[in-house]
């Protein structure tokens, strides 16, 4: 499984756009990139998933450059309720490691008023 | 919105005792998982389960652990002889069949296991 590296923590203010970058230099051809959010004492919650270029849903965007060795989760106009830990996962959805999600240390995002 | 449920929310047990953690995955999901998270640490994969058998397991999932799907709705994690270091939050998760979003795992609220 590809190892991921994220910043340990980030601070932001309400209404700002937040970009969290994840490095995954050893990403394999079949690997997808998935981001989860976790609040204290709760289970992780799926945010977004992508393979290449850009993916956007109602809560976030995911930017993946052509070499796929990194990805950036973009949260538009964050609010206090976006304070959480954000995890980047890289893995093969179809192969023998499918489902064996390896959560890294995550990025603790703190949104301030 | 359908959700994964887990019971109990908090389990306190003495070292050496057996515990069973219960999960009800989302009804049309076919893949089931257990994870654990020791306080202040990252989420760790334990085991995945598909078609009534273990698909993958981590090094943590030793002979003290077992999983079962005793009926069409429950998915359980058993720890035969608990140790102090088993104290953690245990999360159950499930996904649908292998489609384009199969990596979207739905997590339950967790069971906090405290071993004394």
XYZ file of C-alpha atoms in Angstrom:
229
model
C 0.000 0.000 0.000
C 1.237 3.453 -0.898
C 2.448 5.475 2.062
C 0.883 8.889 2.453
C 2.278 12.037 4.017
C 0.127 14.918 5.174
C 0.739 17.991 7.329
C 0.025 17.189 10.953
C -2.074 20.294 11.512
C -3.490 23.365 9.808
C -5.304 26.433 11.047
C -7.827 28.479 9.140
C -10.547 31.038 9.671
C -14.221 30.834 8.914
C -15.081 31.597 5.307
C -11.633 30.783 3.960
C -10.777 28.088 1.453
C -8.590 25.347 2.871
C -6.289 23.158 0.825
C -4.766 20.065 2.372
C -2.109 18.308 0.341
C -1.206 14.658 0.600
C 1.953 13.132 -0.850
C 1.881 9.573 -2.149
C 5.013 9.086 -4.192
C 4.614 5.319 -4.461
C 1.065 5.335 -5.768
C 0.360 2.381 -8.026
C -1.443 2.379 -11.336
C -4.632 0.904 -9.912
C -4.723 3.027 -6.758
C -7.482 5.490 -6.055
C -7.213 8.431 -3.663
C -9.842 8.799 -0.988
C -10.316 11.399 1.723
C -12.139 10.943 5.004
C -13.131 13.334 7.772
C -13.244 12.366 11.435
C -14.710 14.261 14.349
C -13.714 13.355 17.922
C -15.325 10.134 19.164
C -16.951 9.468 15.791
C -16.192 7.156 12.920
C -14.508 8.496 9.780
C -16.816 9.884 7.134
C -16.160 9.644 3.401
C -15.597 13.003 1.731
C -14.379 12.415 -1.801
C -12.532 9.991 -4.043
C -10.672 10.333 -7.304
C -8.204 8.771 -9.707
C -6.883 11.675 -11.733
C -7.466 15.336 -12.636
C -10.267 16.937 -10.661
C -13.299 15.661 -8.813
C -15.904 17.872 -7.197
C -18.892 17.080 -5.056
C -21.189 19.068 -2.813
C -18.657 19.389 -0.006
C -15.169 19.394 -1.515
C -12.927 19.238 -4.534
C -10.020 16.919 -5.115
C -7.153 17.924 -7.362
C -4.786 15.264 -8.651
C -1.849 16.229 -10.895
C -0.866 14.167 -13.903
C 1.865 12.250 -12.078
C -0.598 11.383 -9.260
C 2.167 11.577 -6.667
C 0.150 14.010 -4.622
C -3.400 15.186 -4.210
C -5.047 18.238 -2.717
C -8.322 18.308 -0.866
C -9.986 21.690 -1.191
C -12.681 22.773 1.249
C -14.438 25.949 0.151
C -15.496 28.525 2.743
C -14.881 26.477 5.860
C -16.929 26.912 8.999
C -16.255 26.074 12.633
C -17.951 22.717 12.109
C -15.250 21.707 9.631
C -12.772 21.427 12.503
C -11.782 17.770 12.304
C -9.054 15.352 11.300
C -8.758 14.737 7.564
C -7.250 11.509 6.264
C -5.872 10.767 2.824
C -5.967 7.114 1.798
C -4.449 5.529 -1.288
C -5.333 2.048 -2.374
C -6.456 -0.360 -5.000
C -10.201 -0.768 -5.087
C -10.107 -3.997 -7.011
C -6.962 -5.822 -6.049
C -5.958 -7.948 -3.090
C -5.653 -4.899 -0.871
C -9.074 -3.603 -1.731
C -10.786 -2.479 1.419
C -7.627 -2.619 3.495
C -7.684 1.081 4.081
C -4.567 2.335 5.739
C -5.226 5.529 7.586
C -2.204 7.716 8.086
C -1.769 10.237 10.843
C -4.180 12.660 9.216
C -4.278 16.446 9.250
C -5.952 18.170 12.156
C -7.753 21.191 10.744
C -8.741 23.871 13.244
C -11.124 26.537 12.001
C -11.164 29.694 14.058
C -13.882 32.342 14.203
C -30.045 8.052 5.165
C -29.043 4.472 6.007
C -26.324 4.100 8.595
C -24.133 1.548 10.290
C -25.047 0.974 13.913
C -22.908 -0.461 16.694
C -23.655 -1.750 20.165
C -22.799 -1.179 22.880
C -21.511 2.362 22.700
C -19.227 1.690 25.667
C -18.059 -1.643 27.041
C -16.043 -2.036 30.197
C -14.494 -5.419 30.853
C -11.838 -6.994 32.985
C -8.595 -8.263 31.583
C -8.910 -11.842 30.399
C -12.633 -11.653 29.729
C -14.251 -12.245 26.378
C -16.119 -9.434 24.676
C -18.343 -9.336 21.633
C -18.826 -6.100 19.782
C -21.840 -5.907 17.542
C -22.484 -4.081 14.319
C -25.393 -3.851 11.939
C -24.055 -2.838 8.517
C -26.143 -1.071 5.928
C -28.601 -3.586 4.559
C -27.540 -3.804 0.907
C -23.812 -3.748 1.638
C -21.691 -6.795 1.024
C -18.260 -5.912 2.419
C -17.701 -5.448 6.128
C -14.760 -4.214 8.136
C -13.501 -3.700 11.642
C -11.052 -0.996 12.622
C -9.736 0.182 15.912
C -8.437 3.509 17.143
C -6.463 3.769 20.334
C -7.065 7.106 22.025
C -5.094 9.836 20.288
C -3.771 7.522 17.592
C -4.689 6.747 14.021
C -7.361 4.423 12.729
C -5.989 0.903 12.249
C -7.437 -1.739 9.960
C -8.229 -5.064 11.613
C -10.152 -7.217 9.187
C -12.382 -7.260 6.133
C -15.136 -9.770 5.493
C -16.928 -10.772 2.341
C -19.116 -13.689 1.369
C -18.990 -15.108 4.894
C -15.264 -15.275 5.114
C -12.329 -13.095 5.993
C -10.891 -11.323 2.964
C -7.932 -9.671 4.605
C -6.602 -9.134 8.082
C -3.855 -7.097 9.630
C -1.082 -8.152 11.978
C -3.190 -6.872 14.858
C -5.900 -9.411 14.109
C -4.317 -12.392 15.842
C -5.855 -15.561 17.230
C -7.539 -13.626 20.015
C -9.832 -11.987 17.475
C -12.606 -13.490 15.414
C -15.437 -12.169 13.306
C -18.772 -13.611 12.433
C -21.906 -12.789 10.551
C -24.333 -14.931 12.533
C -27.401 -13.865 10.600
C -28.345 -11.633 7.703
C -27.915 -8.404 9.570
C -25.316 -8.577 12.346
C -21.543 -8.540 12.072
C -19.608 -9.232 15.247
C -16.068 -8.907 16.513
C -15.052 -11.186 19.357
C -11.995 -10.748 21.498
C -11.440 -13.962 23.412
C -9.208 -12.840 26.242
C -8.939 -9.108 26.469
C -5.709 -7.346 27.333
C -5.189 -3.855 28.641
C -3.833 -2.809 25.254
C -7.103 -3.773 23.595
C -8.636 -0.652 25.099
C -9.640 1.429 22.093
C -12.518 2.644 19.980
C -13.661 -0.074 17.614
C -15.326 0.950 14.383
C -17.349 -1.188 12.059
C -17.682 -0.184 8.411
C -19.383 -1.482 5.298
C -19.401 -0.846 1.570
C -21.624 -1.753 -1.306
C -20.682 -4.156 -4.036
C -17.577 -3.437 -6.050
C -18.749 -0.519 -8.097
C -17.153 2.785 -8.865
C -17.613 3.981 -5.299
C -16.694 0.835 -3.453
C -14.051 2.649 -1.482
C -16.726 4.785 0.122
C -16.828 2.976 3.406
C -19.616 3.848 5.791
C -18.440 3.823 9.375
C -20.476 3.240 12.488
C -20.279 5.452 15.578
C -17.912 3.062 17.308
C -17.772 1.070 20.524
C -15.429 2.311 23.183
C -13.826 -0.719 24.836
C -12.180 -0.192 28.189
C -10.210 -3.092 29.632
C -9.393 -2.792 33.325
